[in-house]
Coordinates of C-alpha atoms (C1' of nucleotides) in Angstrom, one line a residue:
Chain A
M21 CA -6.0 25.1 -30.0
T22 CA -7.1 24.2 -26.5
E23 CA -10.6 25.5 -27.1
H24 CA -13.3 24.3 -29.5
K25 CA -16.9 25.0 -30.2
E26 CA -19.6 22.7 -28.9
D27 CA -22.7 22.1 -30.8
T28 CA -24.5 24.7 -28.7
G29 CA -22.1 27.3 -29.9
E30 CA -20.8 27.6 -26.4
K31 CA -17.1 27.5 -25.8
K32 CA -16.0 24.6 -23.6
S33 CA -12.3 24.4 -22.7
L34 CA -10.5 21.2 -23.0
N35 CA -9.1 19.3 -20.1
F36 CA -5.3 18.6 -20.2
I37 CA -5.8 15.1 -21.6
E38 CA -8.0 16.3 -24.4
A39 CA -5.5 19.1 -25.1
M40 CA -2.7 16.5 -25.3
V41 CA -4.8 14.3 -27.6
E42 CA -5.5 17.2 -29.9
E43 CA -1.8 18.1 -29.9
D44 CA -1.0 14.5 -30.8
L45 CA -3.5 14.6 -33.6
R46 CA -2.1 17.8 -34.8
T47 CA 1.4 16.5 -35.0
G48 CA 0.3 13.2 -36.5
K49 CA 1.4 11.0 -33.7
D50 CA 0.3 7.3 -34.1
S51 CA -1.0 8.3 -37.6
G52 CA -3.9 10.1 -36.0
R53 CA -5.1 7.1 -34.1
V54 CA -6.7 7.5 -30.7
H55 CA -7.0 4.3 -28.8
T56 CA -7.7 4.0 -25.1
R57 CA -8.6 1.3 -22.7
F58 CA -10.5 0.8 -19.4
P59 CA -8.5 -1.8 -17.4
P60 CA -10.4 -3.0 -14.3
E61 CA -9.1 -5.9 -12.2
P62 CA -12.1 -8.3 -11.8
N63 CA -11.8 -8.4 -8.0
G64 CA -14.7 -6.3 -6.9
Y65 CA -17.6 -4.1 -8.0
L66 CA -17.2 -0.9 -9.9
H67 CA -17.9 2.3 -8.1
I68 CA -18.4 6.0 -8.9
G69 CA -14.7 6.5 -9.0
H70 CA -14.3 3.9 -11.7
A71 CA -17.1 5.7 -13.5
K72 CA -14.9 8.7 -13.7
A73 CA -12.2 6.7 -15.4
I74 CA -14.7 5.0 -17.7
C75 CA -16.2 8.3 -18.8
L76 CA -12.7 9.5 -19.6
D77 CA -11.5 6.4 -21.4
F78 CA -14.5 5.9 -23.5
G79 CA -15.3 9.6 -23.7
V80 CA -11.9 10.6 -25.2
A81 CA -12.0 7.8 -27.7
A82 CA -15.5 8.7 -28.8
K83 CA -14.7 12.4 -29.0
Y84 CA -11.8 11.9 -31.3
G85 CA -13.1 9.1 -33.4
G86 CA -11.0 6.5 -31.7
K87 CA -11.7 3.2 -29.9
C88 CA -11.7 2.1 -26.3
N89 CA -11.0 -1.4 -25.2
L90 CA -12.3 -3.2 -22.2
R91 CA -9.4 -5.1 -20.7
F92 CA -9.5 -7.1 -17.5
D93 CA -6.3 -6.8 -15.7
D94 CA -6.4 -10.3 -14.3
T95 CA -2.8 -11.0 -13.3
N96 CA -3.5 -12.1 -9.8
P97 CA -5.6 -15.3 -9.7
T98 CA -5.9 -15.2 -5.9
K99 CA -8.1 -12.2 -6.0
E100 CA -10.1 -12.5 -9.2
D101 CA -13.3 -14.2 -10.2
V102 CA -15.7 -14.4 -13.2
E103 CA -18.5 -13.1 -11.0
Y104 CA -16.8 -9.8 -11.1
V105 CA -16.2 -9.7 -14.8
D106 CA -19.9 -10.1 -15.4
S107 CA -20.9 -7.4 -13.0
I108 CA -18.2 -5.0 -14.5
K109 CA -19.5 -5.5 -18.0
A110 CA -23.1 -4.9 -16.9
D111 CA -22.1 -1.8 -15.1
I112 CA -20.2 -0.3 -18.0
N113 CA -23.1 -1.0 -20.3
W114 CA -25.5 0.5 -17.9
L115 CA -23.4 3.6 -17.8
G116 CA -23.9 3.8 -21.6
F117 CA -20.6 2.7 -23.0
D118 CA -19.8 0.0 -25.6
W119 CA -16.5 -1.7 -26.2
E120 CA -18.0 -3.6 -29.1
D121 CA -15.9 -6.7 -29.7
R122 CA -12.8 -5.4 -28.0
E123 CA -13.0 -7.4 -24.8
Y124 CA -9.6 -8.5 -23.7
F125 CA -7.9 -10.0 -20.7
A126 CA -4.3 -9.6 -19.6
S127 CA -4.4 -13.3 -19.1
D128 CA -4.8 -13.6 -22.9
Y129 CA -1.2 -12.4 -23.1
F130 CA 0.4 -14.7 -20.5
G131 CA 2.2 -16.6 -23.3
K132 CA 3.6 -13.5 -24.9
L133 CA 4.5 -12.0 -21.6
Y134 CA 6.3 -15.2 -20.6
D135 CA 8.3 -15.0 -23.9
F136 CA 9.1 -11.3 -23.3
A137 CA 10.3 -12.2 -19.8
T138 CA 12.6 -14.8 -21.4
E139 CA 13.8 -12.2 -23.8
L140 CA 14.7 -9.9 -20.9
I141 CA 16.6 -12.7 -19.3
K142 CA 18.5 -13.3 -22.5
K143 CA 19.5 -9.6 -22.6
D144 CA 20.7 -10.0 -19.0
L145 CA 18.0 -7.6 -17.9
A146 CA 16.2 -10.0 -15.6
Y147 CA 17.2 -12.5 -13.0
V148 CA 15.7 -15.1 -10.7
D149 CA 16.0 -14.2 -7.1
D150 CA 15.8 -17.0 -4.5
Q151 CA 15.2 -14.7 -1.5
S152 CA 12.1 -14.3 0.5
S153 CA 10.0 -11.2 0.0
E154 CA 11.2 -10.0 3.4
E155 CA 14.8 -10.2 2.4
I156 CA 14.1 -8.5 -0.9
A157 CA 12.3 -5.7 0.9
S158 CA 15.1 -5.2 3.3
Q159 CA 17.5 -4.7 0.4
K160 CA 15.3 -2.3 -1.3
G161 CA 16.6 0.7 0.7
T162 CA 14.5 3.7 1.5
P163 CA 13.4 6.7 -0.6
T164 CA 16.5 8.5 0.7
E165 CA 18.9 5.6 0.7
A166 CA 20.0 3.4 -2.1
G167 CA 19.2 -0.3 -2.0
T168 CA 21.7 -3.1 -2.1
H169 CA 22.2 -5.8 -4.7
S170 CA 20.7 -9.2 -4.3
P171 CA 23.3 -12.0 -4.0
F172 CA 21.5 -13.6 -7.0
R173 CA 21.8 -10.6 -9.2
N174 CA 24.6 -11.9 -11.2
R175 CA 23.4 -15.3 -12.1
T176 CA 24.2 -16.4 -15.6
V177 CA 21.7 -16.1 -18.4
E178 CA 21.6 -19.9 -18.7
E179 CA 20.9 -20.4 -15.0
N180 CA 18.2 -17.7 -15.0
L181 CA 16.6 -19.2 -18.1
D182 CA 16.6 -22.7 -16.5
L183 CA 15.3 -21.5 -13.2
F184 CA 12.5 -19.3 -14.7
Q185 CA 11.3 -22.2 -16.8
R186 CA 11.3 -24.5 -13.7
M187 CA 9.5 -21.9 -11.7
N188 CA 6.6 -22.3 -14.1
T189 CA 6.5 -26.1 -13.9
G190 CA 5.6 -26.1 -10.3
E191 CA 8.9 -27.4 -9.1
F192 CA 9.4 -24.6 -6.6
P193 CA 6.9 -23.6 -3.9
E194 CA 5.2 -20.3 -3.9
G195 CA 7.3 -17.5 -2.5
T196 CA 10.6 -19.2 -3.0
R197 CA 11.7 -17.5 -6.1
V198 CA 10.7 -14.5 -8.2
L199 CA 11.9 -13.0 -11.5
R200 CA 13.2 -9.4 -11.2
A201 CA 14.1 -6.8 -13.8
K202 CA 17.7 -5.8 -13.5
I203 CA 17.5 -2.0 -13.5
D204 CA 19.0 0.2 -10.7
M205 CA 19.0 -0.5 -7.0
A206 CA 20.1 3.1 -6.4
S207 CA 17.4 4.7 -8.4
P208 CA 15.6 7.5 -6.6
N209 CA 12.4 5.9 -7.9
M210 CA 11.7 2.9 -5.8
H211 CA 9.9 1.2 -8.6
M212 CA 13.1 1.0 -10.6
R213 CA 15.0 -0.9 -7.9
D214 CA 15.0 -4.3 -9.6
P215 CA 11.2 -4.7 -9.4
V216 CA 9.7 -8.1 -9.1
I217 CA 8.0 -8.9 -12.5
Y218 CA 7.0 -12.5 -12.0
R219 CA 6.0 -14.6 -9.0
I220 CA 4.9 -18.2 -8.4
L221 CA 1.3 -18.7 -7.6
F222 CA -0.5 -22.1 -7.4
H223 CA -4.0 -20.7 -7.2
P224 CA -6.0 -21.6 -10.2
H225 CA -6.7 -18.7 -12.5
H226 CA -10.4 -17.9 -13.4
R227 CA -9.6 -18.2 -17.1
T228 CA -6.4 -20.1 -17.6
G229 CA -6.9 -22.6 -14.8
D230 CA -3.7 -24.1 -13.7
T231 CA -1.8 -23.7 -17.0
W232 CA 0.5 -21.3 -15.3
K233 CA 2.5 -21.4 -12.1
V234 CA 4.1 -18.0 -12.6
Y235 CA 2.1 -14.8 -13.1
P236 CA 3.3 -11.4 -14.2
M237 CA 3.0 -8.5 -11.9
Y238 CA 0.9 -5.5 -12.8
D239 CA 3.9 -3.5 -14.0
F240 CA 5.0 -6.2 -16.3
A241 CA 1.6 -6.7 -17.8
H242 CA 0.1 -3.3 -18.2
G243 CA 2.3 -1.5 -20.6
Q244 CA 2.8 -4.6 -22.7
S245 CA -0.9 -5.2 -22.9
D246 CA -1.4 -1.6 -24.0
F247 CA 1.2 -2.3 -26.7
F248 CA -0.3 -5.5 -27.9
E249 CA -3.7 -3.8 -28.2
G250 CA -2.4 -0.7 -30.0
V251 CA -3.4 1.6 -27.2
T252 CA -2.1 5.1 -27.8
H253 CA -3.2 6.8 -24.7
S254 CA -3.1 4.8 -21.5
L255 CA -5.0 6.9 -18.9
C256 CA -4.7 6.0 -15.3
T257 CA -4.9 7.7 -11.9
L258 CA -2.2 9.8 -10.2
E259 CA -0.8 7.1 -7.9
F260 CA 0.7 5.4 -11.0
E261 CA 2.8 8.4 -11.8
V262 CA 5.8 6.8 -10.2
H263 CA 5.3 3.6 -12.2
R264 CA 5.6 5.5 -15.5
P265 CA 9.4 5.2 -15.8
L266 CA 9.1 1.4 -15.4
Y267 CA 6.2 1.3 -17.9
D268 CA 8.4 3.2 -20.4
W269 CA 11.5 1.1 -19.5
L270 CA 9.7 -2.2 -20.2
V271 CA 8.1 -1.0 -23.4
E272 CA 11.4 0.3 -24.6
H273 CA 13.4 -2.8 -23.9
L274 CA 10.8 -5.2 -25.3
M275 CA 9.3 -3.6 -28.3
S276 CA 10.9 -3.3 -31.7
D277 CA 8.9 -0.8 -33.7
D278 CA 8.3 2.9 -33.4
Y279 CA 4.9 2.9 -31.8
R280 CA 4.8 3.5 -28.0
P281 CA 1.7 3.7 -25.9
R282 CA 1.9 6.6 -23.5
Q283 CA 0.7 6.6 -19.9
T284 CA -1.0 9.8 -18.6
E285 CA -2.3 10.2 -15.1
F286 CA -5.3 12.2 -13.9
N287 CA -6.8 12.8 -10.5
R288 CA -8.8 10.1 -8.7
L289 CA -12.3 10.9 -7.5
N290 CA -12.8 11.9 -3.9
L291 CA -16.3 12.5 -2.8
S292 CA -17.4 14.1 0.4
Y293 CA -19.3 12.0 2.9
T294 CA -18.4 8.9 1.1
V295 CA -15.6 6.3 0.9
L296 CA -14.3 4.8 -2.3
S297 CA -11.7 2.5 -0.9
K298 CA -12.3 -1.1 -2.0
R299 CA -11.2 -2.4 1.4
V300 CA -13.5 -0.2 3.4
L301 CA -16.4 -0.9 1.1
L302 CA -15.8 -4.6 1.6
D303 CA -15.7 -4.1 5.3
L304 CA -19.1 -2.3 5.2
V305 CA -20.6 -5.3 3.4
K306 CA -18.9 -7.9 5.5
E307 CA -19.6 -6.3 8.8
G308 CA -23.2 -5.8 7.8
H309 CA -23.3 -2.0 8.0
V310 CA -25.0 -2.2 4.6
K311 CA -27.0 -4.9 3.1
G312 CA -24.7 -5.7 0.2
W313 CA -22.8 -4.3 -2.7
D314 CA -26.0 -3.1 -4.2
D315 CA -27.2 -1.4 -1.1
P316 CA -28.6 2.0 -2.2
R317 CA -26.3 3.7 0.2
M318 CA -23.2 2.2 -1.5
P319 CA -21.2 4.3 -4.0
T320 CA -21.0 1.2 -6.2
L321 CA -22.6 1.6 -9.6
T322 CA -24.9 -1.2 -8.7
G323 CA -25.8 0.6 -5.5
L324 CA -26.3 3.9 -7.3
R325 CA -28.5 2.3 -9.9
R326 CA -30.7 0.7 -7.2
R327 CA -30.8 4.1 -5.4
G328 CA -32.2 5.7 -8.6
Y329 CA -29.2 7.4 -10.0
T330 CA -29.4 7.6 -13.8
P331 CA -26.5 6.9 -16.1
E332 CA -26.9 10.4 -17.5
S333 CA -26.6 12.0 -14.1
I334 CA -23.4 10.1 -13.4
R335 CA -22.0 11.1 -16.8
N336 CA -23.0 14.7 -16.3
F337 CA -21.5 14.7 -12.9
N338 CA -18.2 13.5 -14.2
D339 CA -18.3 16.0 -16.9
S340 CA -18.8 18.8 -14.4
I341 CA -16.0 17.8 -12.1
G342 CA -13.4 17.5 -14.8
Y343 CA -10.0 15.9 -15.0
T344 CA -6.9 17.5 -13.6
K345 CA -3.8 16.6 -11.7
V346 CA -5.0 18.2 -8.5
M347 CA -6.0 16.2 -5.5
A348 CA -9.6 17.3 -5.3
Q349 CA -12.4 17.0 -2.8
N350 CA -15.6 16.9 -4.7
D351 CA -18.9 17.7 -3.0
V352 CA -21.6 15.0 -3.1
G353 CA -23.9 17.9 -3.4
L354 CA -22.8 18.1 -7.0
L355 CA -23.7 14.5 -7.6
E356 CA -27.1 15.1 -6.0
F357 CA -27.6 18.2 -8.2
A358 CA -26.9 16.0 -11.3
V359 CA -29.6 13.5 -10.5
R360 CA -32.1 16.1 -9.6
E361 CA -31.4 17.9 -12.9
D362 CA -31.8 14.8 -14.9
L363 CA -34.8 13.4 -13.0
N364 CA -36.6 16.8 -13.1
K365 CA -36.8 16.3 -16.8
K366 CA -37.7 12.6 -16.8
A367 CA -39.6 11.6 -13.7
P368 CA -43.4 11.5 -13.7
R369 CA -44.9 13.4 -10.8
V370 CA -47.1 11.4 -8.5
M371 CA -48.5 12.0 -5.0
A372 CA -47.5 10.1 -2.0
V373 CA -47.9 10.8 1.7
L374 CA -45.1 9.6 3.9
N375 CA -46.2 10.7 7.3
P376 CA -50.0 10.6 7.1
L377 CA -52.5 12.7 8.8
K378 CA -56.1 12.1 8.2
L379 CA -58.1 15.0 6.8
I380 CA -61.8 14.9 6.5
I381 CA -63.7 17.2 4.2
T382 CA -66.9 17.6 6.2
N383 CA -69.0 19.1 3.5
Y384 CA -68.0 16.6 0.8
P385 CA -70.5 13.7 0.2
E386 CA -69.5 10.5 1.8
D387 CA -70.3 8.3 -1.1
R388 CA -68.6 10.5 -3.7
T389 CA -65.4 9.9 -5.6
E390 CA -64.1 12.2 -8.3
E391 CA -61.3 11.5 -10.7
M392 CA -59.1 14.5 -10.8
E393 CA -57.0 15.0 -13.9
T394 CA -53.4 15.9 -13.2
I395 CA -50.4 16.4 -15.4
N396 CA -47.6 13.9 -15.3
N397 CA -44.7 16.2 -15.8
P398 CA -44.9 20.0 -16.1
E399 CA -41.4 20.0 -17.6
D400 CA -42.6 17.7 -20.5
E401 CA -46.0 18.0 -21.9
S402 CA -45.6 14.9 -24.0
M403 CA -45.7 12.8 -20.9
G404 CA -49.5 13.5 -20.8
S405 CA -51.8 13.3 -17.8
R406 CA -53.6 10.8 -15.6
T407 CA -56.4 10.9 -13.0
V408 CA -56.2 10.5 -9.3
P409 CA -59.2 9.7 -7.2
F410 CA -60.5 12.2 -4.7
S411 CA -62.8 11.6 -1.8
R412 CA -64.1 12.9 1.5
E413 CA -61.2 11.4 3.5
I414 CA -57.7 12.0 2.4
Y415 CA -54.2 11.9 3.9
I416 CA -51.9 14.8 4.0
E417 CA -48.4 15.1 5.6
K418 CA -48.3 15.7 9.3
E419 CA -45.8 18.5 8.6
D420 CA -48.4 20.3 6.5
F421 CA -50.6 21.1 9.5
M422 CA -49.7 23.3 12.4
E423 CA -51.9 24.2 15.3
D424 CA -50.0 27.5 15.8
P425 CA -48.1 28.1 12.6
P426 CA -45.3 30.7 12.3
R427 CA -45.7 33.7 10.1
K428 CA -44.4 32.3 6.8
F429 CA -46.0 28.9 7.0
F430 CA -47.8 28.5 3.7
R431 CA -49.7 25.4 4.8
L432 CA -52.7 24.3 6.8
G433 CA -53.6 25.7 10.2
P434 CA -56.8 26.6 12.0
G435 CA -58.9 28.8 9.8
R436 CA -56.4 28.7 7.0
E437 CA -57.0 27.9 3.3
V438 CA -54.8 25.9 1.1
R439 CA -55.1 24.2 -2.3
L440 CA -55.1 20.5 -2.7
K441 CA -53.0 19.8 -5.8
S442 CA -55.2 19.2 -8.8
A443 CA -58.4 19.4 -6.6
Y444 CA -60.0 22.0 -4.4
I445 CA -59.2 24.8 -2.1
I446 CA -60.1 23.7 1.4
K447 CA -60.4 25.6 4.7
C448 CA -59.4 24.2 8.0
E449 CA -62.4 24.4 10.4
D450 CA -61.3 22.2 13.2
Y451 CA -59.0 19.4 14.3
K452 CA -58.8 16.6 16.9
K453 CA -55.9 16.2 19.3
G454 CA -54.9 13.0 21.0
E455 CA -54.1 12.7 24.7
D456 CA -50.5 13.2 24.1
G457 CA -51.2 16.4 22.2
E458 CA -50.6 14.9 18.8
I459 CA -52.9 16.0 16.0
M460 CA -55.1 13.1 15.1
E461 CA -57.4 14.4 12.4
V462 CA -58.1 17.7 10.6
Y463 CA -61.5 18.8 9.5
C464 CA -62.0 21.0 6.5
T465 CA -64.6 22.3 4.2
Y466 CA -64.1 22.6 0.5
D467 CA -65.2 25.1 -2.0
E468 CA -66.6 23.4 -5.0
A469 CA -66.0 26.3 -7.4
T470 CA -62.3 26.1 -6.9
R471 CA -62.0 22.6 -8.5
S472 CA -59.1 22.6 -10.9
G473 CA -60.5 23.8 -14.2
G474 CA -63.5 25.2 -12.4
P475 CA -64.8 28.8 -12.3
E476 CA -62.7 29.8 -9.3
A477 CA -59.8 27.6 -10.0
N478 CA -57.5 30.6 -10.3
R479 CA -58.2 31.9 -6.9
K480 CA -54.8 32.3 -5.2
V481 CA -54.0 30.7 -1.9
K482 CA -50.7 30.6 -0.1
G483 CA -50.0 27.0 -0.4
T484 CA -50.6 23.8 -2.3
L485 CA -50.5 20.5 -0.7
H486 CA -50.1 17.0 -2.1
W487 CA -52.5 14.4 -0.8
V488 CA -53.9 10.9 -1.4
S489 CA -57.4 9.7 -1.1
A490 CA -57.6 7.5 2.0
P491 CA -59.8 4.7 0.7
H492 CA -57.9 4.5 -2.6
A493 CA -54.4 4.8 -1.3
I494 CA -51.9 2.0 -1.5
E495 CA -49.7 1.2 1.4
A496 CA -46.0 1.1 0.5
E497 CA -42.8 0.6 2.2
I498 CA -40.6 3.6 1.8
R499 CA -36.9 3.5 2.4
L500 CA -35.5 6.9 3.2
Y501 CA -31.8 7.0 2.6
D502 CA -29.4 9.6 3.8
R503 CA -25.6 9.9 3.6
L504 CA -23.9 6.8 4.8
F505 CA -21.3 8.8 6.7
S506 CA -21.8 11.8 8.9
D507 CA -18.3 13.2 8.4
P508 CA -17.3 15.0 5.2
E509 CA -14.1 13.1 5.0
P510 CA -14.7 9.7 6.7
A511 CA -11.4 8.3 5.5
G512 CA -9.4 11.4 6.4
H513 CA -8.8 10.8 10.0
K514 CA -5.5 9.2 11.0
D515 CA -6.6 7.5 14.2
K516 CA -10.2 6.7 13.3
S517 CA -11.7 4.3 10.9
P518 CA -14.5 5.4 8.5
V519 CA -16.8 3.0 10.3
D520 CA -16.6 5.3 13.3
F521 CA -18.3 8.0 11.2
L522 CA -21.2 5.9 10.0
N523 CA -24.5 7.9 10.0
R524 CA -26.9 6.0 12.3
D525 CA -29.8 7.5 10.4
S526 CA -28.7 6.6 6.9
L527 CA -31.8 4.4 6.4
K528 CA -35.2 4.9 7.8
V529 CA -37.9 2.5 6.8
I530 CA -41.5 3.8 7.0
T531 CA -44.9 2.9 5.6
G532 CA -46.5 5.5 3.5
Y533 CA -49.5 5.9 1.2
V534 CA -49.1 6.3 -2.5
E535 CA -51.7 7.1 -5.2
P536 CA -53.3 4.1 -6.9
S537 CA -51.7 4.7 -10.3
L538 CA -48.5 3.4 -8.7
E539 CA -49.9 -0.1 -8.4
S540 CA -48.5 -1.0 -11.8
A541 CA -45.1 0.4 -11.2
K542 CA -42.2 -1.7 -12.2
S543 CA -38.9 -2.4 -10.6
L544 CA -36.5 0.6 -10.9
D545 CA -39.3 2.9 -12.3
Q546 CA -38.6 6.5 -11.2
F547 CA -41.0 9.1 -9.9
Q548 CA -41.1 12.4 -8.3
F549 CA -43.2 12.3 -5.2
Q550 CA -44.4 15.8 -5.4
R551 CA -42.9 18.2 -2.8
L552 CA -40.8 15.3 -1.3
G553 CA -38.2 14.0 -3.6
Y554 CA -37.3 11.5 -6.3
F555 CA -38.1 7.9 -5.5
N556 CA -37.7 4.6 -7.5
V557 CA -39.2 1.2 -7.2
D558 CA -36.9 -1.1 -5.3
P559 CA -36.4 -4.6 -6.7
D560 CA -37.6 -6.0 -3.4
T561 CA -41.1 -5.0 -4.6
T562 CA -43.6 -7.9 -4.8
P563 CA -47.1 -8.1 -6.2
E564 CA -48.3 -7.7 -2.6
K565 CA -46.0 -5.0 -1.5
L566 CA -44.6 -1.9 -3.2
V567 CA -41.1 -0.8 -2.0
F568 CA -39.7 2.6 -2.8
N569 CA -36.3 4.0 -2.3
R570 CA -35.7 7.7 -1.9
T571 CA -33.1 8.7 -4.4
V572 CA -32.7 12.3 -3.3
T573 CA -34.9 14.9 -1.8
L574 CA -36.1 17.9 -3.7
R575 CA -34.2 21.1 -3.2
D576 CA -35.9 22.6 -0.2
N577 CA -35.6 26.3 0.7
W578 CA -38.2 26.1 3.4
S579 CA -36.8 23.6 5.8
K580 CA -33.3 25.0 5.3
R581 CA -34.5 28.3 6.7
N582 CA -36.2 26.6 9.7
Chain B
rU29 C1' 15.1 15.0 5.0
rG30 C1' 15.2 11.6 -1.8
rA31 C1' 12.5 11.5 -6.5
rC32 C1' 8.1 12.8 -8.8
rC33 C1' 3.3 15.5 -9.0
rC34 C1' 0.2 19.5 -7.3
rG35 C1' -1.2 24.7 -5.1
rU36 C1' -7.0 30.0 -8.5
rG37 C1' -13.8 32.2 -4.3
rG38 C1' -16.7 27.4 0.6
rU39 C1' -16.2 23.2 -3.3
rG40 C1' -14.9 21.7 -8.4
rU41 C1' -13.1 23.6 -12.8
rA42 C1' -11.7 27.8 -16.7
rA43 C1' -8.6 31.8 -18.3
rC44 C1' -5.6 30.3 -26.5
rU45 C1' 1.4 31.9 -28.2
rG46 C1' 1.8 36.7 -20.8
rG47 C1' -3.3 41.5 -21.7
rC48 C1' -9.5 43.9 -16.9
rA49 C1' -9.7 36.3 -13.2
rA50 C1' -14.8 33.3 -16.0
rC51 C1' -18.3 29.0 -15.3
rA52 C1' -21.0 25.3 -12.3
rC53 C1' -22.4 23.7 -7.4
rA54 C1' -23.4 25.7 -2.7
rU55 C1' -25.1 30.6 -0.3
rC56 C1' -28.4 35.1 -0.4
rU57 C1' -32.3 38.5 -2.8
rG58 C1' -36.5 39.2 -6.0
rA59 C1' -40.1 37.5 -9.8
rU60 C1' -43.1 33.5 -11.7
rU61 C1' -45.4 28.9 -10.1
rU62 C1' -51.9 24.5 -8.5
rU63 C1' -44.7 21.1 -6.2
rG64 C1' -41.6 26.2 -0.6
rG65 C1' -39.8 21.9 -7.0
rU66 C1' -38.8 24.0 -11.9
rU67 C1' -37.8 28.5 -14.6
rC68 C1' -36.2 33.6 -14.8
rA69 C1' -33.6 38.1 -13.0
rG70 C1' -29.9 39.6 -9.6
rA71 C1' -26.3 39.7 -5.3
rA72 C1' -22.3 38.4 -2.5
rG73 C1' -17.8 35.7 -2.5
rA74 C1' -10.9 34.8 -4.8
rG75 C1' -6.8 39.1 -6.9
rU76 C1' -4.6 33.3 -8.0
rC77 C1' 0.2 29.7 -1.2
rC78 C1' 4.5 33.2 0.1
rA79 C1' 9.0 36.2 -1.4
rG80 C1' 11.8 37.9 -5.1
rG81 C1' 12.9 38.3 -10.5
rU82 C1' 11.9 39.1 -16.0
rU83 C1' 8.3 42.4 -18.6
rC84 C1' 4.9 48.2 -20.5
rG85 C1' 2.0 44.2 -18.3
rA86 C1' 2.5 37.7 -14.6
rG87 C1' -2.6 33.2 -12.3
rC88 C1' 0.4 31.9 -16.7
rC89 C1' 7.7 32.6 -17.5
rC90 C1' 12.3 32.2 -13.9
rU91 C1' 14.5 31.5 -8.8
rG92 C1' 13.9 30.3 -3.7
rG93 C1' 10.7 29.1 0.0
rC94 C1' 6.1 27.1 2.3
rG95 C1' 2.1 23.7 2.1
rG96 C1' -0.3 19.1 0.3
rG97 C1' 0.0 14.3 -2.3
rU98 C1' 2.4 9.8 -4.2
rC99 C1' 6.3 6.0 -3.9
rA100 C1' 10.0 1.4 0.1
rA101 C1' 3.2 -5.1 -1.7
rC102 C1' 5.8 -11.8 -4.5
rC103 C1' -1.7 -6.1 -4.9
rA104 C1' -3.7 -3.5 -9.0

RNA sequence: UGACCCGUGGUGUAACUGGCAACACAUCUGAUUUUGGUUCAGAAGAGUCCAGGUUCGAGCCCUGGCGGGUCAACCA
């Protein structure tokens, strides 16, 4: 029962949430309905950690023929803004999920929630407390010591009703009164010690304006919202585990029928070399360590998109790390693997030289240009082919030539032969050195018979180099990104801030040469620069200047060994 | 010195009602390759936190430890 057959015929085991859903389905819970929700607070940008939740919420619904709502958890007007609801929607769509017409806001339920709070008061299960937050906190006790009762705990129902109503008219200043659920100040669960469920806030709400002066707390809004929407499986991260008794308590005391939404917690995403705390991310932006929320080094979805990550790669990544209750440390390497795997199938191959070294083919006519046919993607024949111009003077990578190469260097060196991708085999005859010892130019001869498709095209040489014709090349700005942090766990140090572990070399901007076919490349188009990595066109690109971002390098067994 | 959750190769996951610990990434070979990419073949790597118990048999069940995490916001 906890295994099923995929379309491929391969067995894939279920995660504990899927197993639970299948069990619910089997026992006929909620008449076989599966309904989830993704409940972001519109107070910031979505990041890869949210993507994990999105994939689960929408994924489980889709897998079992259910529905997933998008619900903005907007119960704190001081932190929220429409700007964020728009970006959140765009990011979810980009990831490939659709909530159809089920777009909800917790603020849609303010009226109902207020009525429920009134009900609670009438049942003598809630009271208005006139104390400050400090006083309330001091009475809360500690995890090992019971709390003490508020002096206002035994107000009459009438007085509570009157006060709560007046709290909402703006009669009392912020912070002077709250509504608390009357549960158990001695509960071992701190969340059950008469939790605050309503507070006074004068800040206008991004949707309800200043209709309300009291706003429900998360705990008072979430379970009820789930209930109103018919959510069956309310999936959230592990730190809400201790909230579950309160979630259940509220639902139990307020709802009349049999249906109950059920909260289940799974592990949050932790990624090595990255930070997913909203606060730290905000600091990175504010302190200028990155250029904005969409900086390609950011783990935000907007940043990852700009970096060249595909929605498929992010979904596959999430699929591969799974959902459990274990505090996990995921390796960014797995995310990088996921993009490479996806882009390998999709990205057209092109040639670009990032660190140019001029190479002159001395026996090639000066006035000659040939159009060399080359395949766009060896992984996908349907992507066809194109031509690249070849001429006497080309650029190769500086790293592809060595004056005194080591034994297993399959590239160019004095007297060595190498193939130029889609062109000729050339032989290095000479080279010019600058005063500082740097190689300035390399001189080669070519063998006409070895032209791709020619009579000796199949002659084997040790290496194949990418290149770009010097007179035809287009200059482009290339932004080489690396991990933002140099420490595997930047947020894991007690006395140090993640900022202390910023990788100084997380961005290197260089000017490179790309093949002329790239002239028409559009913003966010993705390519494989052969032998270098995957790159995409940055939105900063203008008709005058192409800008590329390096998404990720290719897997590289050579430099790893050296 | 509380409540709750968790503990399987380097990392992440798997192992149906107990039955030879599997997969992916990473690592290392070798083959193929006009990308030192891809692909293919293979290797190494844990005996499941510890100690007891139940059982013919325990990663799965029980007990007790140990270790990690969460919780004391008028945040979500």
